[in-house]
mmCIF file of C-alpha atoms in Angstrom:
data_model
loop_
_atom_site.group_PDB
_atom_site.id
_atom_site.type_symbol
_atom_site.label_atom_id
_atom_site.label_comp_id
_atom_site.label_asym_id
_atom_site.label_seq_id
_atom_site.Cartn_x
_atom_site.Cartn_y
_atom_site.Cartn_z
ATOM 1 C CA MET A 1 0.000 0.000 0.000
ATOM 2 C CA GLU A 2 1.320 3.446 -0.926
ATOM 3 C CA LYS A 3 2.469 5.572 1.990
ATOM 4 C CA VAL A 4 0.115 8.469 2.678
ATOM 5 C CA ASP A 5 2.192 11.403 3.886
ATOM 6 C CA THR A 6 0.669 14.369 2.039
ATOM 7 C CA MET A 7 -2.781 15.539 1.064
ATOM 8 C CA GLU A 8 -1.842 15.017 -2.594
ATOM 9 C CA ASN A 9 -1.089 11.335 -1.952
ATOM 10 C CA ALA A 10 -4.289 10.847 0.030
ATOM 11 C CA LEU A 11 -6.419 12.445 -2.662
ATOM 12 C CA ARG A 12 -4.776 10.353 -5.397
ATOM 13 C CA LEU A 13 -5.595 7.142 -3.535
ATOM 14 C CA LEU A 14 -9.211 8.163 -2.928
ATOM 15 C CA THR A 15 -10.035 9.764 -6.268
ATOM 16 C CA PRO A 16 -7.263 9.161 -8.855
ATOM 17 C CA THR A 17 -8.880 11.402 -11.469
ATOM 18 C CA VAL A 18 -9.284 14.427 -9.169
ATOM 19 C CA THR A 19 -6.479 16.820 -8.186
ATOM 20 C CA LEU A 20 -6.039 19.706 -5.758
ATOM 21 C CA ASP A 21 -6.072 22.063 -8.740
ATOM 22 C CA GLN A 22 -9.767 21.301 -9.172
ATOM 23 C CA PRO A 23 -12.615 22.643 -6.987
ATOM 24 C CA THR A 24 -13.775 19.069 -6.283
ATOM 25 C CA GLY A 25 -10.318 18.056 -5.104
ATOM 26 C CA ARG A 26 -10.073 21.034 -2.772
ATOM 27 C CA ALA A 27 -13.527 20.242 -1.369
ATOM 28 C CA VAL A 28 -12.488 16.626 -0.712
ATOM 29 C CA SER A 29 -9.315 17.850 1.018
ATOM 30 C CA SER A 30 -11.436 19.890 3.416
ATOM 31 C CA THR A 31 -13.502 16.820 4.299
ATOM 32 C CA ILE A 32 -10.598 14.439 4.917
ATOM 33 C CA SER A 33 -8.199 16.908 6.564
ATOM 34 C CA SER A 34 -9.295 16.272 10.157
ATOM 35 C CA PRO A 35 -9.023 12.455 10.252
ATOM 36 C CA LEU A 36 -5.727 12.501 8.333
ATOM 37 C CA THR A 37 -4.303 15.131 10.698
ATOM 38 C CA CYS A 38 -5.376 13.039 13.666
ATOM 39 C CA MET A 39 -3.605 10.079 12.059
ATOM 40 C CA THR A 40 -0.252 11.849 12.503
ATOM 41 C CA ALA A 41 -0.583 11.373 16.275
ATOM 42 C CA LEU A 42 -0.915 7.573 16.094
ATOM 43 C CA PRO A 43 2.858 6.934 16.445
ATOM 44 C CA PHE A 44 2.841 8.931 19.711
ATOM 45 C CA SER A 45 -0.249 7.289 21.183
ATOM 46 C CA LYS A 46 0.080 4.719 23.960
ATOM 47 C CA HIS A 47 -3.033 2.952 22.753
ATOM 48 C CA SER A 48 -3.208 -0.678 23.902
ATOM 49 C CA PRO A 49 -3.454 -3.200 21.053
ATOM 50 C CA HIS A 50 -6.846 -4.830 20.470
ATOM 51 C CA HIS A 51 -8.626 -2.131 22.518
ATOM 52 C CA PRO A 52 -10.823 0.595 20.980
ATOM 53 C CA LEU A 53 -8.921 3.683 19.862
ATOM 54 C CA THR A 54 -10.625 6.632 21.589
ATOM 55 C CA VAL A 55 -10.230 10.127 20.129
ATOM 56 C CA HIS A 56 -11.594 13.253 21.813
ATOM 57 C CA LEU A 57 -12.495 16.006 19.329
ATOM 58 C CA VAL A 58 -12.554 19.156 21.436
ATOM 59 C CA GLY A 59 -14.346 22.329 20.406
ATOM 60 C CA SER A 60 -16.380 20.347 17.872
ATOM 61 C CA ARG A 61 -18.514 22.371 15.497
ATOM 62 C CA LYS A 62 -20.284 21.681 12.212
ATOM 63 C CA ILE A 63 -16.962 21.250 10.374
ATOM 64 C CA GLU A 64 -16.108 18.178 12.459
ATOM 65 C CA ILE A 65 -19.646 16.811 12.391
ATOM 66 C CA SER A 66 -19.919 17.228 8.615
ATOM 67 C CA SER A 67 -17.119 14.717 7.913
ATOM 68 C CA LEU A 68 -18.339 11.815 10.061
ATOM 69 C CA ALA A 69 -18.222 9.171 7.346
ATOM 70 C CA VAL A 70 -14.576 9.753 6.434
ATOM 71 C CA TRP A 71 -13.317 8.966 9.942
ATOM 72 C CA SER A 72 -13.245 5.332 8.842
ATOM 73 C CA LEU A 73 -10.030 6.417 7.057
ATOM 74 C CA LEU A 74 -8.382 6.757 10.446
ATOM 75 C CA ALA A 75 -9.739 3.435 11.629
ATOM 76 C CA SER A 76 -8.420 1.697 8.522
ATOM 77 C CA THR A 77 -4.883 2.988 9.144
ATOM 78 C CA CYS A 78 -4.780 1.682 12.707
ATOM 79 C CA THR A 79 -3.847 -1.962 12.217
ATOM 80 C CA HIS A 80 -4.048 -3.083 15.861
ATOM 81 C CA THR A 81 -7.705 -2.274 16.520
ATOM 82 C CA ASP A 82 -10.983 -2.754 14.696
ATOM 83 C CA ARG A 83 -12.953 -0.183 16.694
ATOM 84 C CA LEU A 84 -12.619 3.605 16.684
ATOM 85 C CA VAL A 85 -14.488 5.682 19.272
ATOM 86 C CA LEU A 86 -14.906 9.377 18.447
ATOM 87 C CA VAL A 87 -16.096 11.657 21.245
ATOM 88 C CA PHE A 88 -17.304 15.093 20.135
ATOM 89 C CA ILE A 89 -17.102 17.772 22.854
ATOM 90 C CA GLY A 90 -17.696 21.522 22.793
ATOM 91 C CA PRO A 91 -20.044 24.366 23.728
ATOM 92 C CA GLU A 92 -21.387 24.279 20.133
ATOM 93 C CA CYS A 93 -21.429 20.496 19.790
ATOM 94 C CA SER A 94 -24.533 18.780 18.446
ATOM 95 C CA GLY A 95 -25.371 15.560 16.665
ATOM 96 C CA PRO A 96 -25.381 15.250 12.864
ATOM 97 C CA GLU A 97 -28.196 16.905 10.942
ATOM 98 C CA GLU A 98 -28.225 14.091 8.377
ATOM 99 C CA PRO A 99 -28.754 10.441 9.347
ATOM 100 C CA LEU A 100 -25.729 8.158 9.343
ATOM 101 C CA PRO A 101 -25.461 5.324 6.769
ATOM 102 C CA PRO A 102 -28.105 2.568 6.926
ATOM 103 C CA SER A 103 -25.658 0.229 8.692
ATOM 104 C CA GLY A 104 -25.470 2.663 11.579
ATOM 105 C CA GLN A 105 -27.150 1.941 14.897
ATOM 106 C CA GLN A 106 -28.544 5.084 16.474
ATOM 107 C CA GLY A 107 -29.070 5.363 20.182
ATOM 108 C CA GLY A 108 -29.530 8.842 21.633
ATOM 109 C CA THR A 109 -26.104 10.524 21.798
ATOM 110 C CA VAL A 110 -24.238 7.438 20.498
ATOM 111 C CA ASP A 111 -24.149 6.228 16.888
ATOM 112 C CA THR A 112 -22.253 3.190 15.607
ATOM 113 C CA VAL A 113 -21.357 2.635 11.950
ATOM 114 C CA GLU A 114 -19.824 -0.515 10.517
ATOM 115 C CA TYR A 115 -17.269 -0.348 7.728
ATOM 116 C CA GLN A 116 -15.151 -2.987 6.048
ATOM 117 C CA GLY A 117 -12.930 -4.391 8.784
ATOM 118 C CA GLY A 118 -14.423 -2.764 11.873
ATOM 119 C CA THR A 119 -16.691 -0.138 13.421
ATOM 120 C CA VAL A 120 -16.663 3.558 14.240
ATOM 121 C CA GLU A 121 -18.632 4.727 17.272
ATOM 122 C CA TYR A 122 -19.660 8.385 17.441
ATOM 123 C CA GLN A 123 -20.429 9.879 20.854
ATOM 124 C CA PHE A 124 -21.930 13.376 21.024
ATOM 125 C CA VAL A 125 -21.492 14.980 24.440
ATOM 126 C CA PRO A 126 -24.181 17.576 25.276
ATOM 127 C CA PRO A 127 -22.815 21.140 24.871
ATOM 128 C CA CYS A 128 -20.124 21.838 27.471
ATOM 129 C CA THR A 129 -16.469 22.763 27.827
ATOM 130 C CA TYR A 130 -13.783 20.096 28.017
ATOM 131 C CA ALA A 131 -13.155 20.987 31.668
ATOM 132 C CA GLU A 132 -16.802 20.272 32.442
ATOM 133 C CA PHE A 133 -16.688 17.014 30.494
ATOM 134 C CA ALA A 134 -13.406 15.873 32.093
ATOM 135 C CA THR A 135 -14.851 16.258 35.594
ATOM 136 C CA SER A 136 -18.168 14.571 34.788
ATOM 137 C CA SER A 137 -19.322 10.973 35.006
ATOM 138 C CA MET A 138 -19.455 10.850 31.191
ATOM 139 C CA PHE A 139 -15.667 11.119 30.853
ATOM 140 C CA THR A 140 -13.659 8.347 29.204
ATOM 141 C CA GLU A 141 -9.860 8.404 28.978
ATOM 142 C CA PRO A 142 -8.697 9.247 25.428
ATOM 143 C CA ASP A 143 -5.838 7.844 23.374
ATOM 144 C CA ILE A 144 -5.608 11.075 21.344
ATOM 145 C CA VAL A 145 -7.000 14.579 21.978
ATOM 146 C CA CYS A 146 -7.589 16.885 18.985
ATOM 147 C CA ALA A 147 -8.562 20.548 18.725
ATOM 148 C CA PHE A 148 -8.752 21.674 15.103
ATOM 149 C CA ASN A 149 -8.316 25.385 14.311
ATOM 150 C CA CYS A 150 -8.607 25.904 18.035
ATOM 151 C CA GLY A 151 -7.919 29.586 18.689
ATOM 152 C CA PHE A 152 -6.532 28.972 22.190
ATOM 153 C CA ILE A 153 -5.215 32.543 22.326
ATOM 154 C CA LEU A 154 -8.467 34.045 21.064
ATOM 155 C CA TYR A 155 -11.003 32.580 23.490
ATOM 156 C CA SER A 156 -10.587 32.899 27.259
ATOM 157 C CA SER A 157 -12.672 29.772 27.888
ATOM 158 C CA TRP A 158 -9.787 27.553 26.717
ATOM 159 C CA ALA A 159 -7.597 28.360 29.724
ATOM 160 C CA GLU A 160 -9.715 26.257 32.076
ATOM 161 C CA SER A 161 -9.897 23.281 29.724
ATOM 162 C CA ILE A 162 -6.322 22.997 28.435
ATOM 163 C CA PRO A 163 -4.880 21.426 31.626
ATOM 164 C CA TYR A 164 -7.479 18.651 31.292
ATOM 165 C CA MET A 165 -6.623 18.153 27.615
ATOM 166 C CA VAL A 166 -3.003 17.350 28.509
ATOM 167 C CA ARG A 167 -3.591 13.905 29.940
ATOM 168 C CA GLY A 168 -1.480 12.207 32.579
ATOM 169 C CA SER A 169 -1.848 9.023 30.540
ATOM 170 C CA GLY A 170 0.408 10.499 27.873
ATOM 171 C CA ALA A 171 -2.293 10.786 25.208
ATOM 172 C CA PRO A 172 -0.969 13.251 22.598
ATOM 173 C CA LEU A 173 -2.727 16.584 22.182
ATOM 174 C CA VAL A 174 -2.930 17.687 18.543
ATOM 175 C CA PHE A 175 -4.047 21.192 17.645
ATOM 176 C CA THR A 176 -4.121 23.120 14.395
ATOM 177 C CA GLU A 177 -4.351 26.799 13.584
ATOM 178 C CA TYR A 178 -4.674 29.011 10.535
ATOM 179 C CA TYR A 179 -1.324 30.767 10.948
ATOM 180 C CA MET A 180 2.119 29.618 12.040
ATOM 181 C CA GLN A 181 2.574 32.489 14.494
ATOM 182 C CA ASP A 182 -0.806 31.805 16.091
ATOM 183 C CA CYS A 183 -0.007 28.116 16.483
ATOM 184 C CA GLN A 184 3.295 29.040 18.160
ATOM 185 C CA ALA A 185 1.412 31.391 20.482
ATOM 186 C CA ASN A 186 -1.087 28.616 21.252
ATOM 187 C CA LEU A 187 1.773 26.289 22.163
ATOM 188 C CA ALA A 188 3.300 28.951 24.398
ATOM 189 C CA MET A 189 -0.069 29.317 26.142
ATOM 190 C CA VAL A 190 -0.288 25.555 26.728
ATOM 191 C CA GLN A 191 3.243 25.538 28.150
ATOM 192 C CA GLU A 192 2.357 28.361 30.536
ATOM 193 C CA LEU A 193 -0.693 26.485 31.815
ATOM 194 C CA VAL A 194 0.701 22.958 32.228
ATOM 195 C CA PRO A 195 4.039 21.126 31.852
ATOM 196 C CA VAL A 196 4.215 19.389 28.467
ATOM 197 C CA GLN A 197 6.622 17.432 26.310
ATOM 198 C CA VAL A 198 6.532 18.806 22.770
ATOM 199 C CA LEU A 199 6.454 15.817 20.441
ATOM 200 C CA GLN A 200 6.276 17.831 17.227
ATOM 201 C CA GLU A 201 7.424 21.409 16.777
ATOM 202 C CA VAL A 202 5.073 23.777 14.993
ATOM 203 C CA LYS A 203 5.155 23.066 11.261
ATOM 204 C CA LEU A 204 3.086 23.161 8.092
ATOM 205 C CA ASN A 205 0.414 20.475 8.234
ATOM 206 C CA PRO A 206 0.919 18.022 5.326
ATOM 207 C CA PHE A 207 -2.795 17.180 5.527
ATOM 208 C CA ARG A 208 -4.071 20.761 5.578
ATOM 209 C CA SER A 209 -7.227 21.609 3.680
ATOM 210 C CA PHE A 210 -6.798 23.334 0.337
ATOM 211 C CA MET A 211 -10.186 25.018 0.577
ATOM 212 C CA SER A 212 -9.971 28.787 1.024
ATOM 213 C CA GLU A 213 -11.916 30.753 3.603
ATOM 214 C CA ARG A 214 -12.351 34.488 3.899
ATOM 215 C CA ALA A 215 -10.906 36.103 7.021
ATOM 216 C CA PRO A 216 -11.859 39.530 8.442
ATOM 217 C CA VAL A 217 -9.386 42.107 7.136
ATOM 218 C CA ALA A 218 -9.474 43.954 10.470
ATOM 219 C CA MET A 219 -8.276 40.829 12.281
ATOM 220 C CA TRP A 220 -5.849 39.226 9.829
ATOM 221 C CA GLY A 221 -4.698 42.050 7.528
ATOM 222 C CA ARG A 222 -5.136 42.478 3.799
ATOM 223 C CA GLU A 223 -2.424 39.943 2.989
ATOM 224 C CA ALA A 224 -4.621 37.208 4.472
ATOM 225 C CA ALA A 225 -7.906 37.756 2.638
ATOM 226 C CA LYS A 226 -7.932 34.031 1.939
ATOM 227 C CA LEU A 227 -6.369 31.239 3.933
ATOM 228 C CA GLY A 228 -6.175 27.462 4.036
ATOM 229 C CA ARG A 229 -8.074 25.844 6.905
ATOM 230 C CA GLY A 230 -5.852 23.983 9.345
ATOM 231 C CA ALA A 231 -2.544 25.185 7.924
ATOM 232 C CA VAL A 232 -0.355 24.118 10.843
ATOM 233 C CA VAL A 233 -0.275 21.273 13.301
ATOM 234 C CA CYS A 234 1.437 20.908 16.646
ATOM 235 C CA ASP A 235 1.388 18.387 19.480
#
């Protein structure tokens, strides 16, 4: 099997006739960016073989919910488990607007979908912060914690939750940001709040989305009228 280490490689394996130069290819990159970015943390995870791989998706919004089906990509790359558990947490978190595939089993805030070789379980935590979730009876210990395009430095509510997102179990924390300097500032904020071991220095995310989004000129400056979602990744 060809090694998948860039968005170009991933797209070629999924849709050989579509490229990132085409609108369809850029749209696909936006959909698969999150699970592929999460995949980069697998080598750092202390996940026990033959146990479910549990991923906490913190600050979940519609962008994470909209790509539910493609999370089987992550499950298919993890050779020592056949069950992926995705836990969606955030003040704006809600279940999917569209029903899951017919093979899915729906049960309140938990949905399970079978794919070739295993299952993906989706858990939707009622709207709350990660700090509230981590101190509740609903909490389950994660193998990986992700916060995509997090804005740690922009929202004061993160300060309470970040210490809970750095787990004593050693589960890697992966976060992405639009700009390199903002991701570096986010990392500095994490380091101020809790002792951490940096597993990956701030760098360009090889699985970043190639979809463009408009940013407020007043906030980002005229040079950044358009930007790629999830441009950098850091542990």
